[in-house]
GROMACS .gro file of C-alpha atoms in nm:
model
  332
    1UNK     CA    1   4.766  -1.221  -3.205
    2UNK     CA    2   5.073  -1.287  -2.991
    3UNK     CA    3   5.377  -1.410  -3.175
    4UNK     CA    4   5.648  -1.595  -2.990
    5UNK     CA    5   5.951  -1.561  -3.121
    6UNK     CA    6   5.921  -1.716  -3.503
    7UNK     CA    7   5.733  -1.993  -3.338
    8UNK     CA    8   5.591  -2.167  -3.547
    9UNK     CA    9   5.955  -2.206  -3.691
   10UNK     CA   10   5.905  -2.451  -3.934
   11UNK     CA   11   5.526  -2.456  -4.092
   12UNK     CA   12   5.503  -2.783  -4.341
   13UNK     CA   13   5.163  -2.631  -4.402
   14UNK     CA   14   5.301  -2.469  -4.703
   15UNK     CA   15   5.388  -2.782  -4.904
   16UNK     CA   16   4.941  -2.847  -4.879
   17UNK     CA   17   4.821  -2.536  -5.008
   18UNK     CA   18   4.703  -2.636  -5.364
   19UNK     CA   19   4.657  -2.931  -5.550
   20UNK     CA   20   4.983  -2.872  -5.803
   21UNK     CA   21   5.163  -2.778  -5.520
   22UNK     CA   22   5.066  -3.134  -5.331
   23UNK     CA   23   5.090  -3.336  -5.637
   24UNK     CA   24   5.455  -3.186  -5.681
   25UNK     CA   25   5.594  -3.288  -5.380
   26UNK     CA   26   5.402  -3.645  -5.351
   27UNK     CA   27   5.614  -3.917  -5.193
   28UNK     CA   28   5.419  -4.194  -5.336
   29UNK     CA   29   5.275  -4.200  -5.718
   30UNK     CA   30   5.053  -4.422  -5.858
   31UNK     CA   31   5.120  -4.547  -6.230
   32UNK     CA   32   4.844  -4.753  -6.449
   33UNK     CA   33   5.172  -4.959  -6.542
   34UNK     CA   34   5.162  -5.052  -6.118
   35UNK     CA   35   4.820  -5.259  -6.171
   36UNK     CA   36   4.704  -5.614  -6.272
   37UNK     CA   37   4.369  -5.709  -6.329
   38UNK     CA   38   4.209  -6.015  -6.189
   39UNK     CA   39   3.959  -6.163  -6.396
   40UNK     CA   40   3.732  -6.487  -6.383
   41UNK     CA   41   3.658  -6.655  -6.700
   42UNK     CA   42   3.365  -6.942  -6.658
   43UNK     CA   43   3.320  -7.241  -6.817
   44UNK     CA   44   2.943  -7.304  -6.985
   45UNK     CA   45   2.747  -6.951  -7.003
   46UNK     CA   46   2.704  -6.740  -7.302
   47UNK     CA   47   2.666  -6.394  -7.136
   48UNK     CA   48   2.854  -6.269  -6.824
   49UNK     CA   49   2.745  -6.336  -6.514
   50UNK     CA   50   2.736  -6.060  -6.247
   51UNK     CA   51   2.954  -6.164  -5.920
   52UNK     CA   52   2.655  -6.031  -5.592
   53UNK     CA   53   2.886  -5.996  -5.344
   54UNK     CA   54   3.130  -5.772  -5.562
   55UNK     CA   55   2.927  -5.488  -5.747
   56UNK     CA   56   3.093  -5.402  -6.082
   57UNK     CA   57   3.306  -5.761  -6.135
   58UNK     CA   58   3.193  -6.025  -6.355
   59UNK     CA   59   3.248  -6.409  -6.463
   60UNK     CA   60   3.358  -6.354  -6.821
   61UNK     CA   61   3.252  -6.563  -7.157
   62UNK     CA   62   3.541  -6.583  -7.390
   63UNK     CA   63   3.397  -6.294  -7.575
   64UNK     CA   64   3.386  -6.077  -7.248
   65UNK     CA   65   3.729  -6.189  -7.088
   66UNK     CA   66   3.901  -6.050  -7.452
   67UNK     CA   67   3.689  -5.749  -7.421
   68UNK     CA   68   3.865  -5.697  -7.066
   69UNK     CA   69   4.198  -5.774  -7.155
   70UNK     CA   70   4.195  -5.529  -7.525
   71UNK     CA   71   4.050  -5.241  -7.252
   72UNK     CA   72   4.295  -5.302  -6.957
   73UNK     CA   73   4.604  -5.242  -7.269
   74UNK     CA   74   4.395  -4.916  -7.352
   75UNK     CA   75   4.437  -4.793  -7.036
   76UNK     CA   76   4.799  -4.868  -6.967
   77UNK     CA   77   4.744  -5.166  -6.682
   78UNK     CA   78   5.038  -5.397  -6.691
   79UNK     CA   79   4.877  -5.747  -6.644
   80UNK     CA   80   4.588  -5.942  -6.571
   81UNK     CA   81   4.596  -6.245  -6.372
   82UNK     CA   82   4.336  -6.517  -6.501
   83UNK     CA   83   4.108  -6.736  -6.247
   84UNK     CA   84   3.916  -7.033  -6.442
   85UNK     CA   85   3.534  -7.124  -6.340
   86UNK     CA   86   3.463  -7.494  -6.509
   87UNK     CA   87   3.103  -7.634  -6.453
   88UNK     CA   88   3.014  -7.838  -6.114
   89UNK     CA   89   3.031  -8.195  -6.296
   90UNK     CA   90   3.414  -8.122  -6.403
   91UNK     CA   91   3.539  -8.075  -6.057
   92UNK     CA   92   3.683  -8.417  -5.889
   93UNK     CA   93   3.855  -8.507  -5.634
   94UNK     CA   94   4.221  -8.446  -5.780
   95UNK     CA   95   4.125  -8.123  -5.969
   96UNK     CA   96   4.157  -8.251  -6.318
   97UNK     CA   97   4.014  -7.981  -6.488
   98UNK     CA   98   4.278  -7.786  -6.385
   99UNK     CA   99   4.528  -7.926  -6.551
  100UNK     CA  100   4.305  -8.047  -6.906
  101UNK     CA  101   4.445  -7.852  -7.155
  102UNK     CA  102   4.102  -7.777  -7.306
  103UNK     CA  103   4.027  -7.700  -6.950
  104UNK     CA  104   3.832  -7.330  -6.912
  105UNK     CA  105   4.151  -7.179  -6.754
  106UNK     CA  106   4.442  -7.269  -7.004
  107UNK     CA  107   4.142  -7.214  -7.287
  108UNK     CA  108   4.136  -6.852  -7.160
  109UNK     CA  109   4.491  -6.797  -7.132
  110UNK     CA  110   4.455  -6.883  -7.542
  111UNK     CA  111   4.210  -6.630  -7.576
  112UNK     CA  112   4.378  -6.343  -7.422
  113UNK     CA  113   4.723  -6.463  -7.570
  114UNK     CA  114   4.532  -6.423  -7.910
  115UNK     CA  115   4.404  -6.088  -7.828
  116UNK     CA  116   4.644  -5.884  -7.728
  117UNK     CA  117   4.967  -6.110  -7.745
  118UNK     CA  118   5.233  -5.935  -7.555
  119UNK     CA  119   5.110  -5.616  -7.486
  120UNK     CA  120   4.970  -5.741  -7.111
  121UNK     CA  121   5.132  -5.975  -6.895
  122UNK     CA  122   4.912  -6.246  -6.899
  123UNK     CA  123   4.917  -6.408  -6.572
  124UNK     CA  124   4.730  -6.715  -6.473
  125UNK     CA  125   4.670  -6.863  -6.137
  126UNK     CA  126   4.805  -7.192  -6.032
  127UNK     CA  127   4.618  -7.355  -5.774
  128UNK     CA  128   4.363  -7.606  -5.783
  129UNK     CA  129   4.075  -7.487  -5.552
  130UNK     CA  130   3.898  -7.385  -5.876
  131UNK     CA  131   3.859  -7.727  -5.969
  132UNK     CA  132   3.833  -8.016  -5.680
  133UNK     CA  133   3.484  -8.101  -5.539
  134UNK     CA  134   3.584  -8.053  -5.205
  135UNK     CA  135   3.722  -7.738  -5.259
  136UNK     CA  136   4.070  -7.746  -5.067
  137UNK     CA  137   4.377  -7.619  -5.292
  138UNK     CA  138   4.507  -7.985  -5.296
  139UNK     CA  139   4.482  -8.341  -5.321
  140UNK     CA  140   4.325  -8.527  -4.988
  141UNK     CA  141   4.446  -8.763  -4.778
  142UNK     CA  142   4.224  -9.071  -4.661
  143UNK     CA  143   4.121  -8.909  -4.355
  144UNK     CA  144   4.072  -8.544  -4.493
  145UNK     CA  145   4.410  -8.361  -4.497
  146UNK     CA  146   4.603  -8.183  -4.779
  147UNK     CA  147   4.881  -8.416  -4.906
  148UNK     CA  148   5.105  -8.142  -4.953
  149UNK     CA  149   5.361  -8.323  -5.173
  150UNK     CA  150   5.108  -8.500  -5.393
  151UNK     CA  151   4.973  -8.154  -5.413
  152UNK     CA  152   5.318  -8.072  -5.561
  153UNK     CA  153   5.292  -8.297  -5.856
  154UNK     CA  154   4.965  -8.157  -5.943
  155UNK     CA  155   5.142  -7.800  -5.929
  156UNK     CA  156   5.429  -7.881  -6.157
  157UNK     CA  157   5.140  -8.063  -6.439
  158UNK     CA  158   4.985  -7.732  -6.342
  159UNK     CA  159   5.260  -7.519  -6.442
  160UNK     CA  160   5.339  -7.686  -6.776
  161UNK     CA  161   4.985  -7.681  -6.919
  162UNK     CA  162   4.956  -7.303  -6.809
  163UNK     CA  163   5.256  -7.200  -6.955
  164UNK     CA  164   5.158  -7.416  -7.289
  165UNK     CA  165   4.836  -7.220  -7.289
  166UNK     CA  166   5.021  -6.911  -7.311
  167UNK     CA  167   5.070  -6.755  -6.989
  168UNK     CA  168   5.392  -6.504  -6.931
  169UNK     CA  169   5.413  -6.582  -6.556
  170UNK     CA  170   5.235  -6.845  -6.339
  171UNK     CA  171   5.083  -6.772  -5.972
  172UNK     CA  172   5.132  -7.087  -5.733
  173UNK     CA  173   4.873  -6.958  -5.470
  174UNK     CA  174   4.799  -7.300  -5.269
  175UNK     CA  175   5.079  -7.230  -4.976
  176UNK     CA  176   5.204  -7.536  -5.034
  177UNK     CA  177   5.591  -7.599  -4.905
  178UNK     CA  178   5.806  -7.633  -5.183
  179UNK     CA  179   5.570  -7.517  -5.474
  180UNK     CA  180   5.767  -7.253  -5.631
  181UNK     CA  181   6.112  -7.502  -5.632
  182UNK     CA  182   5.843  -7.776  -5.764
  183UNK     CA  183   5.688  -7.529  -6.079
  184UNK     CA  184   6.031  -7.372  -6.120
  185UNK     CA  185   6.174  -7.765  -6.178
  186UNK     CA  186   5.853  -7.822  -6.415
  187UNK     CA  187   5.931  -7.544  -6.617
  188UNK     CA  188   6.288  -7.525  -6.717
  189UNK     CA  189   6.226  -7.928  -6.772
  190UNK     CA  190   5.936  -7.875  -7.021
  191UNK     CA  191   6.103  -7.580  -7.208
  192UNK     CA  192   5.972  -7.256  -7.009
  193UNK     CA  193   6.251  -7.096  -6.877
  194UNK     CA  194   6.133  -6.793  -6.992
  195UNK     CA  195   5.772  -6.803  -6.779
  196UNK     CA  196   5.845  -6.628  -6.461
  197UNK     CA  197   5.687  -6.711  -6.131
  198UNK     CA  198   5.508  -6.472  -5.890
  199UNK     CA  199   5.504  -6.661  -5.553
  200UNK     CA  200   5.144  -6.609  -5.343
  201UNK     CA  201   5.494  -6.587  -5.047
  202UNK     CA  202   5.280  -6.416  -4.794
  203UNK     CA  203   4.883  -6.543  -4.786
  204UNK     CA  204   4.677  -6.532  -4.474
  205UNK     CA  205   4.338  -6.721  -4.410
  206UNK     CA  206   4.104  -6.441  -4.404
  207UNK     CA  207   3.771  -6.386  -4.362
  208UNK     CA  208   3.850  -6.112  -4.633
  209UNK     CA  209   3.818  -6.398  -4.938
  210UNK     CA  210   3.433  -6.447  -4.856
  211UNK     CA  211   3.298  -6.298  -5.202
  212UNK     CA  212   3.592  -6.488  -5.397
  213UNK     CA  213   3.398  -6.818  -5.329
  214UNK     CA  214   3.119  -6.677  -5.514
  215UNK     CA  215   3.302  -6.537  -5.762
  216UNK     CA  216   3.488  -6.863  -5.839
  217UNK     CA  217   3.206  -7.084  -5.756
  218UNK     CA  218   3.382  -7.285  -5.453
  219UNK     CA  219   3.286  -7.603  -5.371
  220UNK     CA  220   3.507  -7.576  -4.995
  221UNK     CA  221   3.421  -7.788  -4.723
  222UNK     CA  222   3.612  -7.676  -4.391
  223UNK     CA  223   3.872  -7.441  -4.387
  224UNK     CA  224   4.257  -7.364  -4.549
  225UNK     CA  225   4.395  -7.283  -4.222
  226UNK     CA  226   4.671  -7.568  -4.193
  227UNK     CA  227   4.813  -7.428  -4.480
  228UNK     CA  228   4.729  -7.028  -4.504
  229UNK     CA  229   4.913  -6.854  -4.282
  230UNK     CA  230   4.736  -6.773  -3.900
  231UNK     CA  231   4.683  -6.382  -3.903
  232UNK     CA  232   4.827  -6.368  -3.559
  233UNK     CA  233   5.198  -6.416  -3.727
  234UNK     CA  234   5.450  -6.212  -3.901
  235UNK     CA  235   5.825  -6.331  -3.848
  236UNK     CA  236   5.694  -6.635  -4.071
  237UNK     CA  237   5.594  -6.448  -4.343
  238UNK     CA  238   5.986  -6.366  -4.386
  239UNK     CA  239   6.053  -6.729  -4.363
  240UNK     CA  240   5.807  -6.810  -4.592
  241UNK     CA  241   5.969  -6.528  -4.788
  242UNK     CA  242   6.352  -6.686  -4.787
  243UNK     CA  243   6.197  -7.005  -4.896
  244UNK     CA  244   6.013  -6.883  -5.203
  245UNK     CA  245   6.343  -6.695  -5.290
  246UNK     CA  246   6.585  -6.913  -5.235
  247UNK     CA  247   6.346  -7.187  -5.450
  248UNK     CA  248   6.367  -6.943  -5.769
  249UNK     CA  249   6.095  -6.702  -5.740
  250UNK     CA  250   6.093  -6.420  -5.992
  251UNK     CA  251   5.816  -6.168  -5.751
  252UNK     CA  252   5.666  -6.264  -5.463
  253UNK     CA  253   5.348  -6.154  -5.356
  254UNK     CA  254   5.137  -6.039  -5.011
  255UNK     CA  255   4.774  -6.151  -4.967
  256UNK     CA  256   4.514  -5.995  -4.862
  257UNK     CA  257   4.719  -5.612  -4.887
  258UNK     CA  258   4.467  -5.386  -4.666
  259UNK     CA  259   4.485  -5.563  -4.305
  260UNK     CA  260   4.823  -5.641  -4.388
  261UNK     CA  261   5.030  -5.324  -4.486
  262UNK     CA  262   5.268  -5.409  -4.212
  263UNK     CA  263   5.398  -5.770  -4.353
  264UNK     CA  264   5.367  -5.571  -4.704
  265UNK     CA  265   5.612  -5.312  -4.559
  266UNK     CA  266   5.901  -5.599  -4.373
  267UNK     CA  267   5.844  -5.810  -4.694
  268UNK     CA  268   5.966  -5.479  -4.910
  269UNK     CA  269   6.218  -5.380  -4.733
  270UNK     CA  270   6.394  -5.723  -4.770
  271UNK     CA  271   6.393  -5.816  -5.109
  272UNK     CA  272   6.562  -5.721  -5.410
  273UNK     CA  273   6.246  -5.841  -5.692
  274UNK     CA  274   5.976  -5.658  -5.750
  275UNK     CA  275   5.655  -5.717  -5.494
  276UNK     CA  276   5.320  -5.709  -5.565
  277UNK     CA  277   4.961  -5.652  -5.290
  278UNK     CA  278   4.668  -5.857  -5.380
  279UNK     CA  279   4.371  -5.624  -5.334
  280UNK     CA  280   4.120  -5.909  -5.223
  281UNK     CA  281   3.760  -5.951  -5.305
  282UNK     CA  282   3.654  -5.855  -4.916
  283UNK     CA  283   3.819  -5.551  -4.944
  284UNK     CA  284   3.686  -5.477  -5.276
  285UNK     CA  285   3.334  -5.529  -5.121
  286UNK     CA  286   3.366  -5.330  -4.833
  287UNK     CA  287   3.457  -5.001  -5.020
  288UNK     CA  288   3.204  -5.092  -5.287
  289UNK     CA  289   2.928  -5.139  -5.000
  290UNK     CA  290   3.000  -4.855  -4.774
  291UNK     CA  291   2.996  -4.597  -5.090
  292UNK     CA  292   2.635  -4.769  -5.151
  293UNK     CA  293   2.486  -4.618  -4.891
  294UNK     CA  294   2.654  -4.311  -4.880
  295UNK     CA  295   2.885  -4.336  -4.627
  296UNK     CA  296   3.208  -4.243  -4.787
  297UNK     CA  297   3.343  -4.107  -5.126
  298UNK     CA  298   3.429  -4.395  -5.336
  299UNK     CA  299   3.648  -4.279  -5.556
  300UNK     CA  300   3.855  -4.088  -5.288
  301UNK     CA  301   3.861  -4.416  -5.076
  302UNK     CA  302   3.968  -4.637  -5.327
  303UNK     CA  303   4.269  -4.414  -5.483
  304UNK     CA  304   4.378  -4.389  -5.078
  305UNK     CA  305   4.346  -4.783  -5.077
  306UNK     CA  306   4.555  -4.838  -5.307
  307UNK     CA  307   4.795  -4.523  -5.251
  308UNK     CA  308   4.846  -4.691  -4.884
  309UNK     CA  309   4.977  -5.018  -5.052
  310UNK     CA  310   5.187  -4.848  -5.285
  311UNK     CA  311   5.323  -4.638  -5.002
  312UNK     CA  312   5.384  -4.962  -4.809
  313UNK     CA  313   5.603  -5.121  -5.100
  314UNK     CA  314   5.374  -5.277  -5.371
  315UNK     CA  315   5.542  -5.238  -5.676
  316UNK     CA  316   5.277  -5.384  -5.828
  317UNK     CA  317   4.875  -5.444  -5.700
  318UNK     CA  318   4.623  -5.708  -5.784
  319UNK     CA  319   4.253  -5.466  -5.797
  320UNK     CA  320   3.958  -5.546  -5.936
  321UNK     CA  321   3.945  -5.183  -6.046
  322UNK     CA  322   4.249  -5.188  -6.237
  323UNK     CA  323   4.126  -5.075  -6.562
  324UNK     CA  324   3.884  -4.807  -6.394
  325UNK     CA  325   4.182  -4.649  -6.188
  326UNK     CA  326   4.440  -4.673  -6.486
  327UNK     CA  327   4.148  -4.462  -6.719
  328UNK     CA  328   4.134  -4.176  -6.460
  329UNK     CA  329   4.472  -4.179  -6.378
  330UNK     CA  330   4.554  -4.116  -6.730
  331UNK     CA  331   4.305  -3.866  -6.724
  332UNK     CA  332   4.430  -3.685  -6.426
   0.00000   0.00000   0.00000
């Protein structure tokens, strides 16, 4: 072999050769304490009820939600964000159930409360697409639209029956304007200034949400795209951003994380709270498919999944395979 000089000069080679040696020098590390679960817990069934279009995820009983939450503390995950699932004749018009506070959402915010008190942030999202029968995350109009500020007093009943239930931090995910100042307002004025908000800032209508309609049994008719953000966009995710901020948000949020790593990345480098990447049900389903027929390591591709949005700026990430990632990282 010819050698040119000492080219190659510089040979970053040697920082790969072993596994200790590339674990040592890792940019990017990924902690059980960086993941909340999300978790459905439905209304009316006495065993859980297996979710098709997401292999391995569930709609919980009582019984099975507590089970969840006492193993996601075992393995060291941080929090778990709650989704309620009432029965079809509870859903109206105005989303009522959402904001009963027997309803099946604030009743499983007890339950987990109960359980494991405050050794998991228990999270609970605040948004009432759960519960209307048309499905939208707000209160119609006559002639079909989403009344955004009559949305906004359903939000800020929202946030006080939530945060009676028991939850540490509420999620206002209906991209709404003005619904963090709104649930911030109905907090501190119902005594819970200590509930902190994590602002859905950055959410995109994606065709990635597709097995989330099953999993919370969605009655939508249409689409959320006057008020998700278009995926052609990014300078108005920072607006969006400035707004949630500046209206008392205590984390903010990007949503889906996977086909947007880039917002993830602008929205990180320009705050000063902590940020969190909601792994969504789409992308959950598309690792969990392709490894069914064989056509790529699953484990491997879902530790680079998430790797990618910690590497990106997500302090914190929303998986449905929190608790199984937390177990082997503490086993690793």
């Amino acid at each position: 072999m010819t050698v040119y000089g000492n080219f190659p000069g510089s040979r970053p080679r040697r920082l790969r050769t072993t596994p200790a040696m590339r674990r040592m020098v890792a940019e990017t590390r990924l902690d059980p304490a960086n993941l909340i679960l999300p978790a459905f817990v439905r209304e009316g069934i006495t065993a859980p009820v297996a979710i098709s279009a997401m292999p391995g995820v569930q709609q919980h009983t009582l019984d099975t939600l507590r089970k969840a939450a006492v193993d996601a503390v075992s393995a060291g995950v941080s929090g778990i964000m709650l989704f309620g699932v009432p029965t079809d004749e509870k859903k109206d018009a105005r989303g009522t159930a959402g904001t009963d506070p027997d309803g099946i959402l604030q009743v499983g915010l007890r339950a987990v409360r109960e359980e494991v008190g405050d050794d998991l942030v228990v999270m609970s999202d605040l948004c009432l697409d759960e519960y209307t029968d048309h499905g939208h995350c707000g209160v119609l109009t006559a002639d079909g639209r989403v009344d955004n500020d009559a949305t906004l007093e359903r939000y800020a009943e929202m946030a006080q029956v939530q945060a009676d239930a028991g939850a540490h931090v509420v999620g206002p995910s209906g991209m709404m304007d003005g619904q963090v100042g709104v649930v911030r307002d109905a907090l501190d004025r119902t005594g819970h200034e200590d509930v902190s908000i994590l602002a859905y800032t950055v959410k995109y209508s994606s065709a990635f949400y597709g097995p989330f309609r099953e999993a919370v049994g969605s009655s939508l008719k249409g689409d959320r795209k006057t008020y998700q953000q278009d995926p052609a966009n990014a300078r108005e995710s920072l607006r969006e951003l400035a707004l949630d901020l500046d209206e008392g948000a205590d984390m903010v949020m990007v949503k889906p994380a996977g086909p947007y790593l880039d917002i993830l990345a602008k929205v990180a480098d320009s705050v000063d709270v902590p940020v969190a990447a909601y792994q969504i049900s789409g992308e959950y389903a598309m690792i969990e498919a392709a490894a069914e027929k064989g056509w790529i390591d699953r484990d491997a591709a879902i530790m680079e999944s998430l790797t990618g949005m910690r590497r990106a700026g997500a302090q914190m990430i929303l998986t449905y395979w929190a608790t199984e990632v937390a177990e082997r990282l503490r086993r690793s």
